Every structure is written in structure tokens, then in C-alpha cells.
PDB file of C-alpha atoms and ligand atoms in Angstrom:
ATOM      1  CA  MET A   1     170.420 186.349 225.616  1.00  0.00           C
ATOM      2  CA  CYS A   2     167.716 186.291 228.604  1.00  0.00           C
ATOM      3  CA  LYS A   3     166.084 189.670 230.082  1.00  0.00           C
ATOM      4  CA  LYS A   4     164.583 189.733 233.511  1.00  0.00           C
ATOM      5  CA  VAL A   5     161.103 191.736 233.604  1.00  0.00           C
ATOM      6  CA  LYS A   6     160.238 192.211 237.767  1.00  0.00           C
ATOM      7  CA  LEU A   7     156.882 191.246 237.473  1.00  0.00           C
ATOM      8  CA  THR A   8     153.989 192.443 240.921  1.00  0.00           C
ATOM      9  CA  SER A   9     154.441 190.140 243.342  1.00  0.00           C
ATOM     10  CA  LYS A  10     153.340 190.124 247.557  1.00  0.00           C
ATOM     11  CA  ARG A  11     155.965 187.852 249.144  1.00  0.00           C
ATOM     12  CA  ASN A  12     158.416 186.732 246.865  1.00  0.00           C
ATOM     13  CA  LYS A  13     160.213 187.695 243.928  1.00  0.00           C
ATOM     14  CA  VAL A  14     159.210 186.839 240.652  1.00  0.00           C
ATOM     15  CA  TYR A  15     160.151 187.462 237.049  1.00  0.00           C
ATOM     16  CA  ARG A  16     159.470 186.728 233.911  1.00  0.00           C
ATOM     17  CA  LEU A  17     162.615 185.476 231.829  1.00  0.00           C
ATOM     18  CA  LEU A  18     163.012 185.639 228.236  1.00  0.00           C
ATOM     19  CA  GLU A  19     165.039 184.018 226.299  1.00  0.00           C
ATOM     20  CA  ASP A  20     165.386 182.921 222.088  1.00  0.00           C
ATOM     21  CA  GLU A  21     163.816 179.717 222.963  1.00  0.00           C
ATOM     22  CA  GLY A  22     160.639 181.558 224.770  1.00  0.00           C
ATOM     23  CA  ASN A  23     159.227 182.995 227.820  1.00  0.00           C
ATOM     24  CA  SER A  24     159.394 181.641 231.304  1.00  0.00           C
ATOM     25  CA  ILE A  25     158.983 182.534 234.865  1.00  0.00           C
ATOM     26  CA  LEU A  26     161.660 182.814 238.031  1.00  0.00           C
ATOM     27  CA  LYS A  27     159.383 182.489 241.099  1.00  0.00           C
ATOM     28  CA  THR A  28     162.214 182.996 244.415  1.00  0.00           C
ATOM     29  CA  PHE A  29     160.287 182.179 247.605  1.00  0.00           C
ATOM     30  CA  ILE A  30     161.267 183.279 250.596  1.00  0.00           C
ATOM     31  CA  ASP A  31     160.629 180.296 253.057  1.00  0.00           C
ATOM     32  CA  LYS A  32     161.409 177.013 251.564  1.00  0.00           C
ATOM     33  CA  GLU A  33     158.263 175.510 254.186  1.00  0.00           C
ATOM     34  CA  ASP A  34     156.043 177.601 251.161  1.00  0.00           C
ATOM     35  CA  MET A  35     157.647 176.531 248.591  1.00  0.00           C
ATOM     36  CA  LYS A  36     157.473 172.838 249.474  1.00  0.00           C
ATOM     37  CA  ARG A  37     153.510 173.682 249.749  1.00  0.00           C
ATOM     38  CA  GLU A  38     153.298 175.215 246.477  1.00  0.00           C
ATOM     39  CA  LEU A  39     155.593 172.213 244.150  1.00  0.00           C
ATOM     40  CA  SER A  40     153.809 169.255 245.417  1.00  0.00           C
ATOM     41  CA  ILE A  41     150.229 171.456 244.875  1.00  0.00           C
ATOM     42  CA  LEU A  42     151.239 171.838 241.635  1.00  0.00           C
ATOM     43  CA  ARG A  43     152.507 168.524 241.158  1.00  0.00           C
ATOM     44  CA  LEU A  44     149.652 167.512 242.424  1.00  0.00           C
ATOM     45  CA  LEU A  45     146.919 169.852 240.337  1.00  0.00           C
ATOM     46  CA  HIS A  46     148.236 169.281 237.279  1.00  0.00           C
ATOM     47  CA  GLY A  47     146.465 167.236 234.533  1.00  0.00           C
ATOM     48  CA  ARG A  48     143.307 167.822 236.266  1.00  0.00           C
ATOM     49  CA  ASN A  49     140.579 169.727 235.652  1.00  0.00           C
ATOM     50  CA  CYS A  50     141.940 172.561 236.993  1.00  0.00           C
ATOM     51  CA  ARG A  51     144.536 173.880 234.963  1.00  0.00           C
ATOM     52  CA  VAL A  52     147.665 176.054 236.526  1.00  0.00           C
ATOM     53  CA  PRO A  53     151.200 176.723 234.711  1.00  0.00           C
ATOM     54  CA  GLU A  54     153.550 173.670 233.388  1.00  0.00           C
ATOM     55  CA  VAL A  55     156.648 173.132 236.484  1.00  0.00           C
ATOM     56  CA  LEU A  56     159.159 174.109 234.485  1.00  0.00           C
ATOM     57  CA  LYS A  57     162.151 173.910 236.723  1.00  0.00           C
ATOM     58  CA  VAL A  58     163.392 173.543 240.068  1.00  0.00           C
ATOM     59  CA  THR A  59     166.406 174.263 241.693  1.00  0.00           C
ATOM     60  CA  SER A  60     166.821 175.272 245.945  1.00  0.00           C
ATOM     61  CA  ASP A  61     165.025 178.389 246.267  1.00  0.00           C
ATOM     62  CA  SER A  62     162.801 179.606 243.064  1.00  0.00           C
ATOM     63  CA  ILE A  63     160.684 177.560 240.892  1.00  0.00           C
ATOM     64  CA  TYR A  64     160.407 177.561 236.693  1.00  0.00           C
ATOM     65  CA  LEU A  65     157.061 177.874 235.664  1.00  0.00           C
ATOM     66  CA  GLU A  66     155.222 178.273 232.875  1.00  0.00           C
ATOM     67  CA  ASP A  67     154.181 181.999 231.459  1.00  0.00           C
ATOM     68  CA  LEU A  68     150.291 182.097 231.061  1.00  0.00           C
ATOM     69  CA  GLY A  69     150.678 185.849 230.193  1.00  0.00           C
ATOM     70  CA  ASP A  70     149.571 189.002 231.177  1.00  0.00           C
ATOM     71  CA  GLU A  71     146.212 189.020 231.967  1.00  0.00           C
ATOM     72  CA  THR A  72     144.679 188.522 235.086  1.00  0.00           C
ATOM     73  CA  LEU A  73     141.725 187.791 236.379  1.00  0.00           C
ATOM     74  CA  LEU A  74     141.658 191.014 238.062  1.00  0.00           C
ATOM     75  CA  ASP A  75     142.280 192.946 234.747  1.00  0.00           C
ATOM     76  CA  TRP A  76     138.947 191.569 233.715  1.00  0.00           C
ATOM     77  CA  TYR A  77     137.540 192.111 236.242  1.00  0.00           C
ATOM     78  CA  GLU A  78     138.315 196.395 235.476  1.00  0.00           C
ATOM     79  CA  SER A  79     138.266 195.840 231.962  1.00  0.00           C
ATOM     80  CA  ILE A  80     134.859 193.845 232.328  1.00  0.00           C
ATOM     81  CA  GLU A  81     133.046 196.463 234.300  1.00  0.00           C
ATOM     82  CA  LYS A  82     134.372 199.656 232.487  1.00  0.00           C
ATOM     83  CA  THR A  83     133.778 198.912 228.906  1.00  0.00           C
ATOM     84  CA  ASN A  84     130.196 195.466 229.865  1.00  0.00           C
ATOM     85  CA  ALA A  85     132.241 194.574 226.195  1.00  0.00           C
ATOM     86  CA  ASP A  86     131.755 190.860 227.749  1.00  0.00           C
ATOM     87  CA  SER A  87     128.818 188.963 229.884  1.00  0.00           C
ATOM     88  CA  ILE A  88     130.244 188.022 232.760  1.00  0.00           C
ATOM     89  CA  LEU A  89     128.145 184.579 233.394  1.00  0.00           C
ATOM     90  CA  PRO A  90     130.684 183.325 231.600  1.00  0.00           C
ATOM     91  CA  MET A  91     133.765 183.322 233.350  1.00  0.00           C
ATOM     92  CA  ILE A  92     131.627 183.632 236.124  1.00  0.00           C
ATOM     93  CA  LEU A  93     131.260 179.341 235.545  1.00  0.00           C
ATOM     94  CA  LYS A  94     135.006 178.223 234.737  1.00  0.00           C
ATOM     95  CA  LEU A  95     135.781 180.136 237.861  1.00  0.00           C
ATOM     96  CA  SER A  96     133.273 178.216 239.967  1.00  0.00           C
ATOM     97  CA  ASP A  97     134.015 175.081 237.844  1.00  0.00           C
ATOM     98  CA  TRP A  98     138.309 176.073 238.787  1.00  0.00           C
ATOM     99  CA  LEU A  99     137.516 176.254 242.030  1.00  0.00           C
ATOM    100  CA  GLU A 100     135.026 172.354 241.921  1.00  0.00           C
ATOM    101  CA  ALA A 101     138.254 170.196 239.973  1.00  0.00           C
ATOM    102  CA  PHE A 102     140.189 172.093 242.579  1.00  0.00           C
ATOM    103  CA  TYR A 103     138.729 171.271 245.951  1.00  0.00           C
ATOM    104  CA  ASP A 104     137.759 167.698 244.869  1.00  0.00           C
ATOM    105  CA  THR A 105     141.958 166.822 243.783  1.00  0.00           C
ATOM    106  CA  LEU A 106     142.862 168.558 247.034  1.00  0.00           C
ATOM    107  CA  SER A 107     140.067 166.688 248.871  1.00  0.00           C
ATOM    108  CA  SER A 108     141.312 162.869 247.523  1.00  0.00           C
ATOM    109  CA  SER A 109     144.959 163.526 248.559  1.00  0.00           C
ATOM    110  CA  LYS A 110     147.422 164.763 251.307  1.00  0.00           C
ATOM    111  CA  TYR A 111     146.245 167.792 251.996  1.00  0.00           C
ATOM    112  CA  GLY A 112     142.617 166.474 252.694  1.00  0.00           C
ATOM    113  CA  ASN A 113     141.019 169.191 254.141  1.00  0.00           C
ATOM    114  CA  TYR A 114     143.073 172.305 252.334  1.00  0.00           C
ATOM    115  CA  ILE A 115     141.375 175.907 250.890  1.00  0.00           C
ATOM    116  CA  MET A 116     143.610 178.275 248.478  1.00  0.00           C
ATOM    117  CA  GLY A 117     143.868 180.527 251.182  1.00  0.00           C
ATOM    118  CA  ASP A 118     145.629 183.224 248.540  1.00  0.00           C
ATOM    119  CA  VAL A 119     142.524 183.677 246.535  1.00  0.00           C
ATOM    120  CA  ASN A 120     143.126 186.913 245.331  1.00  0.00           C
ATOM    121  CA  PHE A 121     142.168 188.017 241.568  1.00  0.00           C
ATOM    122  CA  ARG A 122     146.296 188.500 240.893  1.00  0.00           C
ATOM    123  CA  ASN A 123     146.486 184.125 241.819  1.00  0.00           C
ATOM    124  CA  PHE A 124     144.621 183.092 238.409  1.00  0.00           C
ATOM    125  CA  LEU A 125     145.588 184.246 234.995  1.00  0.00           C
ATOM    126  CA  ILE A 126     143.532 184.190 231.940  1.00  0.00           C
ATOM    127  CA  LYS A 127     144.811 182.323 229.162  1.00  0.00           C
ATOM    128  CA  ASP A 128     143.009 181.621 225.321  1.00  0.00           C
ATOM    129  CA  GLY A 129     140.084 182.052 227.928  1.00  0.00           C
ATOM    130  CA  GLU A 130     140.402 179.408 230.127  1.00  0.00           C
ATOM    131  CA  ILE A 131     140.625 180.287 233.579  1.00  0.00           C
ATOM    132  CA  TYR A 132     144.220 178.572 235.748  1.00  0.00           C
ATOM    133  CA  GLY A 133     144.947 178.907 239.003  1.00  0.00           C
ATOM    134  CA  ILE A 134     148.221 179.814 240.551  1.00  0.00           C
ATOM    135  CA  ASP A 135     150.811 180.753 243.666  1.00  0.00           C
ATOM    136  CA  PHE A 136     149.418 177.452 246.118  1.00  0.00           C
ATOM    137  CA  GLU A 137     152.184 178.530 248.352  1.00  0.00           C
ATOM    138  CA  GLN A 138     149.160 179.977 251.518  1.00  0.00           C
ATOM    139  CA  CYS A 139     147.169 176.516 250.684  1.00  0.00           C
ATOM    140  CA  ARG A 140     146.627 176.148 254.761  1.00  0.00           C
ATOM    141  CA  GLU A 141     143.527 173.373 256.063  1.00  0.00           C
ATOM    142  CA  GLY A 142     139.608 175.350 256.473  1.00  0.00           C
ATOM    143  CA  LYS A 143     136.722 175.883 255.289  1.00  0.00           C
ATOM    144  CA  ILE A 144     135.899 175.831 251.626  1.00  0.00           C
ATOM    145  CA  GLU A 145     133.362 178.937 252.759  1.00  0.00           C
ATOM    146  CA  GLU A 146     136.235 181.084 253.624  1.00  0.00           C
ATOM    147  CA  ASP A 147     137.920 181.472 250.376  1.00  0.00           C
ATOM    148  CA  LEU A 148     134.346 181.734 249.012  1.00  0.00           C
ATOM    149  CA  GLY A 149     133.786 184.723 251.733  1.00  0.00           C
ATOM    150  CA  LYS A 150     137.055 185.721 250.625  1.00  0.00           C
ATOM    151  CA  LEU A 151     136.577 186.030 246.379  1.00  0.00           C
ATOM    152  CA  ALA A 152     133.300 188.173 247.606  1.00  0.00           C
ATOM    153  CA  ALA A 153     134.444 190.502 249.867  1.00  0.00           C
ATOM    154  CA  TYR A 154     137.734 190.800 246.738  1.00  0.00           C
ATOM    155  CA  SER A 155     135.470 191.204 244.294  1.00  0.00           C
ATOM    156  CA  LEU A 156     133.363 194.348 246.121  1.00  0.00           C
ATOM    157  CA  THR A 157     136.315 196.060 247.310  1.00  0.00           C
ATOM    158  CA  TYR A 158     138.579 197.345 243.354  1.00  0.00           C
ATOM    159  CA  ASP A 159     138.407 200.257 243.009  1.00  0.00           C
ATOM    160  CA  PRO A 160     136.144 201.716 242.895  1.00  0.00           C
ATOM    161  CA  MET A 161     133.918 199.872 245.325  1.00  0.00           C
ATOM    162  CA  MET A 162     131.426 198.845 246.329  1.00  0.00           C
ATOM    163  CA  THR A 163     129.476 200.287 242.450  1.00  0.00           C
ATOM    164  CA  ASP A 164     125.408 198.305 241.660  1.00  0.00           C
ATOM    165  CA  TRP A 165     127.711 196.460 238.541  1.00  0.00           C
ATOM    166  CA  LYS A 166     129.970 194.935 241.523  1.00  0.00           C
ATOM    167  CA  LYS A 167     126.885 194.031 243.974  1.00  0.00           C
ATOM    168  CA  ASN A 168     125.398 191.964 240.751  1.00  0.00           C
ATOM    169  CA  PHE A 169     128.940 190.785 239.984  1.00  0.00           C
ATOM    170  CA  VAL A 170     129.179 189.619 243.771  1.00  0.00           C
ATOM    171  CA  LYS A 171     125.453 187.720 243.890  1.00  0.00           C
ATOM    172  CA  LEU A 172     125.478 185.942 241.157  1.00  0.00           C
ATOM    173  CA  LEU A 173     129.208 185.404 241.585  1.00  0.00           C
ATOM    174  CA  VAL A 174     127.612 183.448 244.292  1.00  0.00           C
ATOM    175  CA  GLU A 175     124.517 181.656 244.190  1.00  0.00           C
ATOM    176  CA  GLN A 176     126.763 180.112 241.902  1.00  0.00           C
ATOM    177  CA  LEU A 177     129.554 178.942 243.777  1.00  0.00           C
ATOM    178  CA  SER A 178     127.039 178.418 245.953  1.00  0.00           C
ATOM    179  CA  MET A 179     124.616 176.354 243.547  1.00  0.00           C
ATOM    180  CA  LYS A 180     127.872 174.521 241.988  1.00  0.00           C
ATOM    181  CA  LEU A 181     130.084 173.961 245.502  1.00  0.00           C
ATOM    182  CA  ASP A 182     127.088 172.832 247.380  1.00  0.00           C
ATOM    183  CA  ILE A 183     127.262 175.237 250.767  1.00  0.00           C
ATOM    184  CA  SER A 184     124.604 177.816 251.085  1.00  0.00           C
ATOM    185  CA  LYS A 185     124.684 181.561 250.171  1.00  0.00           C
ATOM    186  CA  ASP A 186     125.003 182.335 254.084  1.00  0.00           C
ATOM    187  CA  ALA A 187     127.518 180.138 255.007  1.00  0.00           C
ATOM    188  CA  ILE A 188     129.255 182.448 252.055  1.00  0.00           C
ATOM    189  CA  SER A 189     127.783 185.931 253.652  1.00  0.00           C
ATOM    190  CA  SER A 190     128.748 185.187 256.820  1.00  0.00           C
ATOM    191  CA  GLU A 191     132.483 184.529 255.564  1.00  0.00           C
ATOM    192  CA  MET A 192     132.410 187.858 253.488  1.00  0.00           C
ATOM    193  CA  ASP A 193     130.804 190.077 255.850  1.00  0.00           C
ATOM    194  CA  LYS A 194     134.591 188.702 258.724  1.00  0.00           C
ATOM    195  CA  GLU A 195     136.757 189.852 255.020  1.00  0.00           C
ATOM    196  CA  LEU A 196     134.808 193.364 254.593  1.00  0.00           C
ATOM    197  CA  ILE A 197     135.938 193.629 258.612  1.00  0.00           C
ATOM    198  CA  LYS A 198     139.059 192.742 257.744  1.00  0.00           C
ATOM    199  CA  ILE A 199     139.805 194.821 254.948  1.00  0.00           C
ATOM    200  CA  ARG A 200     138.431 198.202 256.401  1.00  0.00           C
ATOM    201  CA  LEU A 201     141.129 197.235 259.216  1.00  0.00           C
ATOM    202  CA  ARG A 202     143.790 196.569 257.324  1.00  0.00           C
ATOM    203  CA  ARG A 203     143.029 199.700 255.076  1.00  0.00           C
ATOM    204  CA  LYS A 204     142.425 202.198 258.469  1.00  0.00           C
ATOM    205  CA  LYS A 205     145.461 200.885 258.993  1.00  0.00           C
ATOM    206  CA  LYS A 206     147.429 202.182 256.257  1.00  0.00           C
TER     207      LYS A 206
HETATM  208  N1  LIG B   1     153.068 181.582 235.714  1.00  0.00           N
HETATM  209  C1  LIG B   1     152.781 182.536 235.029  1.00  0.00           C
HETATM  210  N2  LIG B   1     152.229 182.885 234.042  1.00  0.00           N
HETATM  211  C2  LIG B   1     152.532 184.272 233.950  1.00  0.00           C
HETATM  212  N3  LIG B   1     152.418 185.397 234.831  1.00  0.00           N
HETATM  213  C3  LIG B   1     153.115 185.112 236.461  1.00  0.00           C
HETATM  214  C4  LIG B   1     153.171 183.594 236.668  1.00  0.00           C
HETATM  215  N4  LIG B   1     153.369 183.377 237.651  1.00  0.00           N
HETATM  216  C5  LIG B   1     152.619 184.097 238.157  1.00  0.00           C
HETATM  217  N5  LIG B   1     152.780 185.025 237.436  1.00  0.00           N
HETATM  218  C6  LIG B   1     152.836 187.271 237.433  1.00  0.00           C
HETATM  219  O1  LIG B   1     153.319 187.099 238.862  1.00  0.00           O
HETATM  220  C7  LIG B   1     152.598 187.623 239.731  1.00  0.00           C
HETATM  221  C8  LIG B   1     153.130 186.931 241.278  1.00  0.00           C
HETATM  222  O2  LIG B   1     153.177 185.880 241.006  1.00  0.00           O
HETATM  223  P1  LIG B   1     152.146 184.886 242.694  1.00  0.00           P
HETATM  224  O3  LIG B   1     152.854 183.314 242.052  1.00  0.00           O
HETATM  225  O4  LIG B   1     151.059 185.105 243.014  1.00  0.00           O
HETATM  226  O5  LIG B   1     153.944 185.413 243.983  1.00  0.00           O
HETATM  227  P2  LIG B   1     153.165 186.165 244.772  1.00  0.00           P
HETATM  228  O6  LIG B   1     152.965 185.481 245.614  1.00  0.00           O
HETATM  229  O7  LIG B   1     154.846 187.111 245.448  1.00  0.00           O
HETATM  230  O8  LIG B   1     152.504 187.347 244.563  1.00  0.00           O
HETATM  231  C9  LIG B   1     151.244 186.890 239.326  1.00  0.00           C
HETATM  232  O9  LIG B   1     150.393 187.603 240.281  1.00  0.00           O
HETATM  233  C10 LIG B   1     151.439 187.278 238.157  1.00  0.00           C
HETATM  234  O10 LIG B   1     150.776 188.004 237.938  1.00  0.00           O
HETATM  235 MG1  LIG B   2     149.610 185.844 244.014  1.00  0.00          MG
END
């Protein structure tokens, strides 16, 4: 017997399938080109130093993926700010390592100058203490500092916004990303400022 549980998704239909043989994730795409891009990047990244879910099955409009469990990076982030239960640096290091491996792998493929595009904290999952990346349909050509600036802007603006704790997190995050990916802190901050303006406009419209 198979039970389907709908998951929070921004663009597509994403379900957790609960079956006797184990769980899997079903992602049904609205756009076929997006699906092609995501599948091709998932296959490229598989087995490299940046962890991604395994592709289990593909149909004309859907990808079945390994279920990595429930914990998103946003869950970790929100809980750690509330409880202070864990130190933040190890997770920042893991995120920087994941991104370094991601850009390295893409740069030596046909996706030469591609970046992740959508780096919101729900697009990283944590399983057994390790970071996995998901959701590659928005990957596009761009500058790495665009991703890094967005990561910093999102870090600051999750609810509750701009707390001292979040400002300290972003300081450490930007320092680490800058060192690891060899991109100046100024370049990251400038992209962060651009994204903060966009976020403000988006929220005003709502
Ligand atoms: N392999 C997976 N394992 C566990 N949860 C997943 C997996 N893939 C997606 N999810 C969950 O479903 C949500 C939506 O998936 P995502 O690929 O980001 O779709 P969308 O592009 O529509 O946002 C994710 O934020 C995550 O919570
Ligand atoms: Mg997503």
C-alpha cells in the first residue's frame, strides 16, 4: 500500500511516498526543461563531494528521489537560534564545503559558469549531520557571489529578522564563504545588499 504526503513546494508538486519497501520522494515538474536541467545536474553531482539525493526512477514529468528525511537547513537554523544547542561553525564549514564541491563539479562540465540560483534554506537538507543539496531546476549562468549574497540576505531575513544572533551568523558565514571560495567579502556584501532590497520590495507588495 502507498500513502502520499504532500510536502511544502514553491513551484512543483512534491510528495513523500510511504510504502512497505521504504519511503521515497516524488517530484512532479511543471516545466519539462526545468526537469531536464535538474535531472542532469543531480546525475552530475552524484558520487562527488557534494551530497545529493539518489535518483531512483524517472518518468516523463517526474523524478523519484531518495528520501533524505525531514530536516531542512532552515529547521536547523531556526532551532539553533532559539536553543543555542549547537555551535554554528561546523555547519557553516559543511555548507561552504558543499558549495565549493558544487561549483568545482559544475565548472568542469557543460554547466561551466552555472550557479545554484535558488539558495533558500529549504533547498538544503540535513541527514546524519551532513548537508545535502536539492532543487537544481533554477540553476543558471551567473556569478558565484550572487548565490553567496543571497544566502547571506536570506540568513538575515528569516523570521525574526535581523536579530543580533543572525547578524553574527552572517558575519561568520560570509567570512567562511569568502575564504573557501576565494571571493571578496565586499563582492558578497554588495550582492547581499541588492537581494535585501529585492526582499523588502517583495514583502511590501504582499
Ligand atoms: N530527496 C528529498 N528528501 C526529503 N525531502 C525532500 C527531498 N526533495 C525534496 N524534499 C522536500 O520537498 C520540498 C520541495 O522540494 P523542492 O525540490 O525544493 O521543490 P520546489 O522546487 O518545488 O520547491 C523541499 O524543501 C524538501 O522539504
Ligand atoms: Mg525548493
